[in-house]
């Protein structure tokens, strides 16, 4: 029987967050696949509830926001799975190829948290848009989730790239030159 690889807690936490992002994306796909009509009805009802006050009776404007809102929900599903999978791959690459230091630990947590937070951003904006009168208003209202989520994912990716380059390409080049 083999013992598991000793993984520092921050790296394990990042991996768990990335896996949760994938689960979140898959779960949304299941919910949307099984209940698409109900989800669209909910979005429609949210817009209709504020038809006079927010849309000034413009049904076409409301319908356009509702349609785009569902696209935002699909983005939540796709981003959760895709960015979560990218984060898992990056974290595993760092575990296999890199010295585990501060950059690796921060990159793992950042990428995993960013993947989950960014997917939650799209879901929240998608559900809020019909009641707010537009997807732009929803993106602004929930930018406090979106910008940090995207930023953390990008920082995690950059940290991964730096760590892999430093610990694979640069280390080999230095040792070959000695």
mmCIF file of the C-alpha atoms, coordinates in Angstrom:
data_MODEL
# 
_entry.id   MODEL 
# 
loop_
_atom_site.group_PDB 
_atom_site.id 
_atom_site.type_symbol 
_atom_site.label_atom_id 
_atom_site.label_alt_id 
_atom_site.label_comp_id 
_atom_site.label_asym_id 
_atom_site.label_entity_id 
_atom_site.label_seq_id 
_atom_site.pdbx_PDB_ins_code 
_atom_site.Cartn_x 
_atom_site.Cartn_y 
_atom_site.Cartn_z 
_atom_site.occupancy 
_atom_site.B_iso_or_equiv 
_atom_site.pdbx_formal_charge 
_atom_site.auth_seq_id 
_atom_site.auth_comp_id 
_atom_site.auth_asym_id 
_atom_site.auth_atom_id 
_atom_site.pdbx_PDB_model_num 
ATOM 1   C CA . UNK A 1 1   ? 0.000   0.000  0.000   1.00 0.00 ? 1   UNK A CA 1 
ATOM 2   C CA . UNK A 1 2   ? 1.391   3.402  -0.957  1.00 0.00 ? 2   UNK A CA 1 
ATOM 3   C CA . UNK A 1 3   ? 1.100   6.504  1.139   1.00 0.00 ? 3   UNK A CA 1 
ATOM 4   C CA . UNK A 1 4   ? -0.411  9.615  -0.392  1.00 0.00 ? 4   UNK A CA 1 
ATOM 5   C CA . UNK A 1 5   ? 1.788   12.480 -1.454  1.00 0.00 ? 5   UNK A CA 1 
ATOM 6   C CA . UNK A 1 6   ? 2.348   14.990 1.343   1.00 0.00 ? 6   UNK A CA 1 
ATOM 7   C CA . UNK A 1 7   ? 0.488   18.042 0.097   1.00 0.00 ? 7   UNK A CA 1 
ATOM 8   C CA . UNK A 1 8   ? 0.658   21.319 2.030   1.00 0.00 ? 8   UNK A CA 1 
ATOM 9   C CA . UNK A 1 9   ? -2.719  22.501 3.323   1.00 0.00 ? 9   UNK A CA 1 
ATOM 10  C CA . UNK A 1 10  ? -2.900  25.626 1.120   1.00 0.00 ? 10  UNK A CA 1 
ATOM 11  C CA . UNK A 1 11  ? -2.296  23.526 -1.992  1.00 0.00 ? 11  UNK A CA 1 
ATOM 12  C CA . UNK A 1 12  ? -4.884  20.976 -0.852  1.00 0.00 ? 12  UNK A CA 1 
ATOM 13  C CA . UNK A 1 13  ? -7.339  23.821 -0.188  1.00 0.00 ? 13  UNK A CA 1 
ATOM 14  C CA . UNK A 1 14  ? -6.764  25.201 -3.689  1.00 0.00 ? 14  UNK A CA 1 
ATOM 15  C CA . UNK A 1 15  ? -7.304  21.762 -5.167  1.00 0.00 ? 15  UNK A CA 1 
ATOM 16  C CA . UNK A 1 16  ? -10.513 21.334 -3.178  1.00 0.00 ? 16  UNK A CA 1 
ATOM 17  C CA . UNK A 1 17  ? -11.804 24.728 -4.334  1.00 0.00 ? 17  UNK A CA 1 
ATOM 18  C CA . UNK A 1 18  ? -10.995 23.838 -7.945  1.00 0.00 ? 18  UNK A CA 1 
ATOM 19  C CA . UNK A 1 19  ? -12.837 20.526 -7.605  1.00 0.00 ? 19  UNK A CA 1 
ATOM 20  C CA . UNK A 1 20  ? -15.794 22.363 -6.059  1.00 0.00 ? 20  UNK A CA 1 
ATOM 21  C CA . UNK A 1 21  ? -15.808 24.694 -9.074  1.00 0.00 ? 21  UNK A CA 1 
ATOM 22  C CA . UNK A 1 22  ? -15.983 21.680 -11.382 1.00 0.00 ? 22  UNK A CA 1 
ATOM 23  C CA . UNK A 1 23  ? -18.765 20.171 -9.279  1.00 0.00 ? 23  UNK A CA 1 
ATOM 24  C CA . UNK A 1 24  ? -20.595 23.512 -9.307  1.00 0.00 ? 24  UNK A CA 1 
ATOM 25  C CA . UNK A 1 25  ? -20.365 23.670 -13.101 1.00 0.00 ? 25  UNK A CA 1 
ATOM 26  C CA . UNK A 1 26  ? -21.501 20.069 -13.541 1.00 0.00 ? 26  UNK A CA 1 
ATOM 27  C CA . UNK A 1 27  ? -24.355 20.515 -11.057 1.00 0.00 ? 27  UNK A CA 1 
ATOM 28  C CA . UNK A 1 28  ? -25.556 23.627 -12.874 1.00 0.00 ? 28  UNK A CA 1 
ATOM 29  C CA . UNK A 1 29  ? -25.469 21.695 -16.135 1.00 0.00 ? 29  UNK A CA 1 
ATOM 30  C CA . UNK A 1 30  ? -27.649 19.017 -14.585 1.00 0.00 ? 30  UNK A CA 1 
ATOM 31  C CA . UNK A 1 31  ? -30.086 21.529 -13.110 1.00 0.00 ? 31  UNK A CA 1 
ATOM 32  C CA . UNK A 1 32  ? -30.346 23.457 -16.363 1.00 0.00 ? 32  UNK A CA 1 
ATOM 33  C CA . UNK A 1 33  ? -30.657 20.293 -18.421 1.00 0.00 ? 33  UNK A CA 1 
ATOM 34  C CA . UNK A 1 34  ? -33.404 18.847 -16.245 1.00 0.00 ? 34  UNK A CA 1 
ATOM 35  C CA . UNK A 1 35  ? -35.229 22.107 -15.525 1.00 0.00 ? 35  UNK A CA 1 
ATOM 36  C CA . UNK A 1 36  ? -34.501 24.502 -18.377 1.00 0.00 ? 36  UNK A CA 1 
ATOM 37  C CA . UNK A 1 37  ? -38.139 25.510 -18.747 1.00 0.00 ? 37  UNK A CA 1 
ATOM 38  C CA . UNK A 1 38  ? -38.492 26.241 -15.024 1.00 0.00 ? 38  UNK A CA 1 
ATOM 39  C CA . UNK A 1 39  ? -35.280 28.280 -14.938 1.00 0.00 ? 39  UNK A CA 1 
ATOM 40  C CA . UNK A 1 40  ? -36.373 30.306 -17.954 1.00 0.00 ? 40  UNK A CA 1 
ATOM 41  C CA . UNK A 1 41  ? -39.820 30.772 -16.384 1.00 0.00 ? 41  UNK A CA 1 
ATOM 42  C CA . UNK A 1 42  ? -38.195 32.082 -13.207 1.00 0.00 ? 42  UNK A CA 1 
ATOM 43  C CA . UNK A 1 43  ? -36.134 34.579 -15.219 1.00 0.00 ? 43  UNK A CA 1 
ATOM 44  C CA . UNK A 1 44  ? -39.250 35.615 -17.136 1.00 0.00 ? 44  UNK A CA 1 
ATOM 45  C CA . UNK A 1 45  ? -41.213 36.128 -13.899 1.00 0.00 ? 45  UNK A CA 1 
ATOM 46  C CA . UNK A 1 46  ? -38.380 38.201 -12.416 1.00 0.00 ? 46  UNK A CA 1 
ATOM 47  C CA . UNK A 1 47  ? -38.496 40.518 -15.408 1.00 0.00 ? 47  UNK A CA 1 
ATOM 48  C CA . UNK A 1 48  ? -42.287 40.652 -15.553 1.00 0.00 ? 48  UNK A CA 1 
ATOM 49  C CA . UNK A 1 49  ? -42.440 41.641 -11.876 1.00 0.00 ? 49  UNK A CA 1 
ATOM 50  C CA . UNK A 1 50  ? -40.639 44.894 -12.727 1.00 0.00 ? 50  UNK A CA 1 
ATOM 51  C CA . UNK A 1 51  ? -41.972 45.359 -16.267 1.00 0.00 ? 51  UNK A CA 1 
ATOM 52  C CA . UNK A 1 52  ? -43.569 48.731 -15.551 1.00 0.00 ? 52  UNK A CA 1 
ATOM 53  C CA . UNK A 1 53  ? -41.083 50.137 -13.037 1.00 0.00 ? 53  UNK A CA 1 
ATOM 54  C CA . UNK A 1 54  ? -37.814 49.023 -14.650 1.00 0.00 ? 54  UNK A CA 1 
ATOM 55  C CA . UNK A 1 55  ? -38.618 48.358 -18.314 1.00 0.00 ? 55  UNK A CA 1 
ATOM 56  C CA . UNK A 1 56  ? -41.344 51.048 -18.604 1.00 0.00 ? 56  UNK A CA 1 
ATOM 57  C CA . UNK A 1 57  ? -43.668 48.470 -20.161 1.00 0.00 ? 57  UNK A CA 1 
ATOM 58  C CA . UNK A 1 58  ? -41.223 47.505 -22.934 1.00 0.00 ? 58  UNK A CA 1 
ATOM 59  C CA . UNK A 1 59  ? -41.804 43.750 -23.242 1.00 0.00 ? 59  UNK A CA 1 
ATOM 60  C CA . UNK A 1 60  ? -39.211 43.359 -25.998 1.00 0.00 ? 60  UNK A CA 1 
ATOM 61  C CA . UNK A 1 61  ? -36.519 44.922 -23.816 1.00 0.00 ? 61  UNK A CA 1 
ATOM 62  C CA . UNK A 1 62  ? -37.456 42.624 -20.938 1.00 0.00 ? 62  UNK A CA 1 
ATOM 63  C CA . UNK A 1 63  ? -37.439 39.563 -23.193 1.00 0.00 ? 63  UNK A CA 1 
ATOM 64  C CA . UNK A 1 64  ? -33.993 40.474 -24.540 1.00 0.00 ? 64  UNK A CA 1 
ATOM 65  C CA . UNK A 1 65  ? -32.600 40.736 -21.004 1.00 0.00 ? 65  UNK A CA 1 
ATOM 66  C CA . UNK A 1 66  ? -34.227 37.434 -20.007 1.00 0.00 ? 66  UNK A CA 1 
ATOM 67  C CA . UNK A 1 67  ? -32.704 35.670 -23.017 1.00 0.00 ? 67  UNK A CA 1 
ATOM 68  C CA . UNK A 1 68  ? -29.247 37.066 -22.297 1.00 0.00 ? 68  UNK A CA 1 
ATOM 69  C CA . UNK A 1 69  ? -29.654 36.214 -18.615 1.00 0.00 ? 69  UNK A CA 1 
ATOM 70  C CA . UNK A 1 70  ? -30.020 32.552 -19.456 1.00 0.00 ? 70  UNK A CA 1 
ATOM 71  C CA . UNK A 1 71  ? -26.801 32.802 -21.462 1.00 0.00 ? 71  UNK A CA 1 
ATOM 72  C CA . UNK A 1 72  ? -25.122 34.120 -18.306 1.00 0.00 ? 72  UNK A CA 1 
ATOM 73  C CA . UNK A 1 73  ? -26.360 31.081 -16.404 1.00 0.00 ? 73  UNK A CA 1 
ATOM 74  C CA . UNK A 1 74  ? -24.833 28.870 -19.061 1.00 0.00 ? 74  UNK A CA 1 
ATOM 75  C CA . UNK A 1 75  ? -21.572 30.800 -18.678 1.00 0.00 ? 75  UNK A CA 1 
ATOM 76  C CA . UNK A 1 76  ? -21.611 29.964 -14.969 1.00 0.00 ? 76  UNK A CA 1 
ATOM 77  C CA . UNK A 1 77  ? -21.930 26.282 -15.853 1.00 0.00 ? 77  UNK A CA 1 
ATOM 78  C CA . UNK A 1 78  ? -19.183 26.378 -18.461 1.00 0.00 ? 78  UNK A CA 1 
ATOM 79  C CA . UNK A 1 79  ? -16.766 28.590 -16.517 1.00 0.00 ? 79  UNK A CA 1 
ATOM 80  C CA . UNK A 1 80  ? -17.071 26.464 -13.389 1.00 0.00 ? 80  UNK A CA 1 
ATOM 81  C CA . UNK A 1 81  ? -16.155 23.300 -15.251 1.00 0.00 ? 81  UNK A CA 1 
ATOM 82  C CA . UNK A 1 82  ? -13.507 24.792 -17.507 1.00 0.00 ? 82  UNK A CA 1 
ATOM 83  C CA . UNK A 1 83  ? -11.658 27.067 -15.109 1.00 0.00 ? 83  UNK A CA 1 
ATOM 84  C CA . UNK A 1 84  ? -11.989 24.482 -12.348 1.00 0.00 ? 84  UNK A CA 1 
ATOM 85  C CA . UNK A 1 85  ? -10.409 21.841 -14.588 1.00 0.00 ? 85  UNK A CA 1 
ATOM 86  C CA . UNK A 1 86  ? -7.644  24.254 -15.601 1.00 0.00 ? 86  UNK A CA 1 
ATOM 87  C CA . UNK A 1 87  ? -6.984  24.965 -11.929 1.00 0.00 ? 87  UNK A CA 1 
ATOM 88  C CA . UNK A 1 88  ? -6.804  21.250 -11.084 1.00 0.00 ? 88  UNK A CA 1 
ATOM 89  C CA . UNK A 1 89  ? -4.385  20.666 -13.948 1.00 0.00 ? 89  UNK A CA 1 
ATOM 90  C CA . UNK A 1 90  ? -2.218  23.603 -12.930 1.00 0.00 ? 90  UNK A CA 1 
ATOM 91  C CA . UNK A 1 91  ? -2.128  22.565 -9.295  1.00 0.00 ? 91  UNK A CA 1 
ATOM 92  C CA . UNK A 1 92  ? -1.195  18.998 -10.217 1.00 0.00 ? 92  UNK A CA 1 
ATOM 93  C CA . UNK A 1 93  ? 1.507   20.297 -12.551 1.00 0.00 ? 93  UNK A CA 1 
ATOM 94  C CA . UNK A 1 94  ? 2.964   22.365 -9.725  1.00 0.00 ? 94  UNK A CA 1 
ATOM 95  C CA . UNK A 1 95  ? 2.848   19.394 -7.352  1.00 0.00 ? 95  UNK A CA 1 
ATOM 96  C CA . UNK A 1 96  ? 4.671   17.203 -9.856  1.00 0.00 ? 96  UNK A CA 1 
ATOM 97  C CA . UNK A 1 97  ? 7.171   19.705 -11.244 1.00 0.00 ? 97  UNK A CA 1 
ATOM 98  C CA . UNK A 1 98  ? 7.828   22.420 -8.698  1.00 0.00 ? 98  UNK A CA 1 
ATOM 99  C CA . UNK A 1 99  ? 9.355   23.085 -5.326  1.00 0.00 ? 99  UNK A CA 1 
ATOM 100 C CA . UNK A 1 100 ? 6.471   23.790 -2.994  1.00 0.00 ? 100 UNK A CA 1 
ATOM 101 C CA . UNK A 1 101 ? 7.065   27.303 -1.747  1.00 0.00 ? 101 UNK A CA 1 
ATOM 102 C CA . UNK A 1 102 ? 4.989   30.405 -1.176  1.00 0.00 ? 102 UNK A CA 1 
ATOM 103 C CA . UNK A 1 103 ? 4.310   31.077 -4.878  1.00 0.00 ? 103 UNK A CA 1 
ATOM 104 C CA . UNK A 1 104 ? 2.979   27.546 -5.436  1.00 0.00 ? 104 UNK A CA 1 
ATOM 105 C CA . UNK A 1 105 ? 0.801   27.702 -2.326  1.00 0.00 ? 105 UNK A CA 1 
ATOM 106 C CA . UNK A 1 106 ? -0.633  31.108 -3.198  1.00 0.00 ? 106 UNK A CA 1 
ATOM 107 C CA . UNK A 1 107 ? -1.131  30.128 -6.835  1.00 0.00 ? 107 UNK A CA 1 
ATOM 108 C CA . UNK A 1 108 ? -3.043  26.983 -5.890  1.00 0.00 ? 108 UNK A CA 1 
ATOM 109 C CA . UNK A 1 109 ? -5.390  28.799 -3.506  1.00 0.00 ? 109 UNK A CA 1 
ATOM 110 C CA . UNK A 1 110 ? -5.819  31.716 -5.897  1.00 0.00 ? 110 UNK A CA 1 
ATOM 111 C CA . UNK A 1 111 ? -6.613  29.570 -8.938  1.00 0.00 ? 111 UNK A CA 1 
ATOM 112 C CA . UNK A 1 112 ? -9.032  27.300 -7.069  1.00 0.00 ? 112 UNK A CA 1 
ATOM 113 C CA . UNK A 1 113 ? -10.860 30.168 -5.354  1.00 0.00 ? 113 UNK A CA 1 
ATOM 114 C CA . UNK A 1 114 ? -10.946 32.216 -8.555  1.00 0.00 ? 114 UNK A CA 1 
ATOM 115 C CA . UNK A 1 115 ? -12.479 29.347 -10.507 1.00 0.00 ? 115 UNK A CA 1 
ATOM 116 C CA . UNK A 1 116 ? -15.311 28.969 -8.024  1.00 0.00 ? 116 UNK A CA 1 
ATOM 117 C CA . UNK A 1 117 ? -15.873 32.678 -7.446  1.00 0.00 ? 117 UNK A CA 1 
ATOM 118 C CA . UNK A 1 118 ? -15.978 33.513 -11.152 1.00 0.00 ? 118 UNK A CA 1 
ATOM 119 C CA . UNK A 1 119 ? -18.604 30.840 -11.822 1.00 0.00 ? 119 UNK A CA 1 
ATOM 120 C CA . UNK A 1 120 ? -20.690 32.128 -8.899  1.00 0.00 ? 120 UNK A CA 1 
ATOM 121 C CA . UNK A 1 121 ? -20.403 35.630 -10.369 1.00 0.00 ? 121 UNK A CA 1 
ATOM 122 C CA . UNK A 1 122 ? -21.998 34.598 -13.668 1.00 0.00 ? 122 UNK A CA 1 
ATOM 123 C CA . UNK A 1 123 ? -24.755 32.664 -11.916 1.00 0.00 ? 123 UNK A CA 1 
ATOM 124 C CA . UNK A 1 124 ? -25.573 35.584 -9.615  1.00 0.00 ? 124 UNK A CA 1 
ATOM 125 C CA . UNK A 1 125 ? -25.508 38.147 -12.431 1.00 0.00 ? 125 UNK A CA 1 
ATOM 126 C CA . UNK A 1 126 ? -27.670 35.910 -14.609 1.00 0.00 ? 126 UNK A CA 1 
ATOM 127 C CA . UNK A 1 127 ? -30.382 35.518 -12.015 1.00 0.00 ? 127 UNK A CA 1 
ATOM 128 C CA . UNK A 1 128 ? -30.291 39.198 -10.995 1.00 0.00 ? 128 UNK A CA 1 
ATOM 129 C CA . UNK A 1 129 ? -30.351 40.755 -14.481 1.00 0.00 ? 129 UNK A CA 1 
ATOM 130 C CA . UNK A 1 130 ? -34.087 40.519 -15.261 1.00 0.00 ? 130 UNK A CA 1 
ATOM 131 C CA . UNK A 1 131 ? -35.003 42.257 -12.006 1.00 0.00 ? 131 UNK A CA 1 
ATOM 132 C CA . UNK A 1 132 ? -32.317 44.915 -12.438 1.00 0.00 ? 132 UNK A CA 1 
ATOM 133 C CA . UNK A 1 133 ? -33.324 45.768 -15.996 1.00 0.00 ? 133 UNK A CA 1 
ATOM 134 C CA . UNK A 1 134 ? -30.239 44.580 -17.820 1.00 0.00 ? 134 UNK A CA 1 
ATOM 135 C CA . UNK A 1 135 ? -27.192 42.374 -17.851 1.00 0.00 ? 135 UNK A CA 1 
ATOM 136 C CA . UNK A 1 136 ? -24.914 45.403 -17.691 1.00 0.00 ? 136 UNK A CA 1 
ATOM 137 C CA . UNK A 1 137 ? -26.558 46.481 -14.435 1.00 0.00 ? 137 UNK A CA 1 
ATOM 138 C CA . UNK A 1 138 ? -26.202 42.952 -13.066 1.00 0.00 ? 138 UNK A CA 1 
ATOM 139 C CA . UNK A 1 139 ? -22.529 42.752 -14.021 1.00 0.00 ? 139 UNK A CA 1 
ATOM 140 C CA . UNK A 1 140 ? -21.925 46.086 -12.294 1.00 0.00 ? 140 UNK A CA 1 
ATOM 141 C CA . UNK A 1 141 ? -23.882 45.069 -9.209  1.00 0.00 ? 141 UNK A CA 1 
ATOM 142 C CA . UNK A 1 142 ? -21.891 41.853 -8.808  1.00 0.00 ? 142 UNK A CA 1 
ATOM 143 C CA . UNK A 1 143 ? -18.511 43.057 -10.047 1.00 0.00 ? 143 UNK A CA 1 
ATOM 144 C CA . UNK A 1 144 ? -17.283 42.557 -6.486  1.00 0.00 ? 144 UNK A CA 1 
ATOM 145 C CA . UNK A 1 145 ? -17.451 38.825 -7.279  1.00 0.00 ? 145 UNK A CA 1 
ATOM 146 C CA . UNK A 1 146 ? -16.426 38.869 -10.926 1.00 0.00 ? 146 UNK A CA 1 
ATOM 147 C CA . UNK A 1 147 ? -13.280 40.978 -10.855 1.00 0.00 ? 147 UNK A CA 1 
ATOM 148 C CA . UNK A 1 148 ? -11.693 39.215 -7.876  1.00 0.00 ? 148 UNK A CA 1 
ATOM 149 C CA . UNK A 1 149 ? -12.695 35.817 -9.280  1.00 0.00 ? 149 UNK A CA 1 
ATOM 150 C CA . UNK A 1 150 ? -11.169 36.485 -12.684 1.00 0.00 ? 150 UNK A CA 1 
ATOM 151 C CA . UNK A 1 151 ? -8.154  38.180 -11.130 1.00 0.00 ? 151 UNK A CA 1 
ATOM 152 C CA . UNK A 1 152 ? -7.481  35.323 -8.741  1.00 0.00 ? 152 UNK A CA 1 
ATOM 153 C CA . UNK A 1 153 ? -7.736  32.772 -11.550 1.00 0.00 ? 153 UNK A CA 1 
ATOM 154 C CA . UNK A 1 154 ? -5.301  34.805 -13.664 1.00 0.00 ? 154 UNK A CA 1 
ATOM 155 C CA . UNK A 1 155 ? -2.889  35.206 -10.731 1.00 0.00 ? 155 UNK A CA 1 
ATOM 156 C CA . UNK A 1 156 ? -3.060  31.459 -10.137 1.00 0.00 ? 156 UNK A CA 1 
ATOM 157 C CA . UNK A 1 157 ? -2.256  30.769 -13.775 1.00 0.00 ? 157 UNK A CA 1 
ATOM 158 C CA . UNK A 1 158 ? 0.598   33.275 -13.844 1.00 0.00 ? 158 UNK A CA 1 
ATOM 159 C CA . UNK A 1 159 ? 1.994   31.802 -10.616 1.00 0.00 ? 159 UNK A CA 1 
ATOM 160 C CA . UNK A 1 160 ? 1.793   28.341 -12.146 1.00 0.00 ? 160 UNK A CA 1 
ATOM 161 C CA . UNK A 1 161 ? 3.601   29.463 -15.283 1.00 0.00 ? 161 UNK A CA 1 
ATOM 162 C CA . UNK A 1 162 ? 6.329   31.201 -13.280 1.00 0.00 ? 162 UNK A CA 1 
ATOM 163 C CA . UNK A 1 163 ? 6.795   28.228 -10.984 1.00 0.00 ? 163 UNK A CA 1 
ATOM 164 C CA . UNK A 1 164 ? 6.948   25.680 -13.780 1.00 0.00 ? 164 UNK A CA 1 
ATOM 165 C CA . UNK A 1 165 ? 9.366   27.776 -15.837 1.00 0.00 ? 165 UNK A CA 1 
ATOM 166 C CA . UNK A 1 166 ? 11.537  28.490 -12.796 1.00 0.00 ? 166 UNK A CA 1 
ATOM 167 C CA . UNK A 1 167 ? 11.646  24.903 -11.567 1.00 0.00 ? 167 UNK A CA 1 
ATOM 168 C CA . UNK A 1 168 ? 11.877  23.060 -14.880 1.00 0.00 ? 168 UNK A CA 1 
ATOM 169 C CA . UNK A 1 169 ? 13.413  25.159 -17.629 1.00 0.00 ? 169 UNK A CA 1 
ATOM 170 C CA . UNK A 1 170 ? 15.611  27.502 -15.594 1.00 0.00 ? 170 UNK A CA 1 
ATOM 171 C CA . UNK A 1 171 ? 16.864  24.931 -13.095 1.00 0.00 ? 171 UNK A CA 1 
ATOM 172 C CA . UNK A 1 172 ? 17.880  22.520 -15.859 1.00 0.00 ? 172 UNK A CA 1 
ATOM 173 C CA . UNK A 1 173 ? 19.591  25.289 -17.794 1.00 0.00 ? 173 UNK A CA 1 
ATOM 174 C CA . UNK A 1 174 ? 21.608  26.363 -14.748 1.00 0.00 ? 174 UNK A CA 1 
ATOM 175 C CA . UNK A 1 175 ? 22.629  22.807 -13.834 1.00 0.00 ? 175 UNK A CA 1 
ATOM 176 C CA . UNK A 1 176 ? 23.629  21.997 -17.418 1.00 0.00 ? 176 UNK A CA 1 
ATOM 177 C CA . UNK A 1 177 ? 25.809  25.102 -17.549 1.00 0.00 ? 177 UNK A CA 1 
ATOM 178 C CA . UNK A 1 178 ? 27.718  24.203 -14.354 1.00 0.00 ? 178 UNK A CA 1 
# 
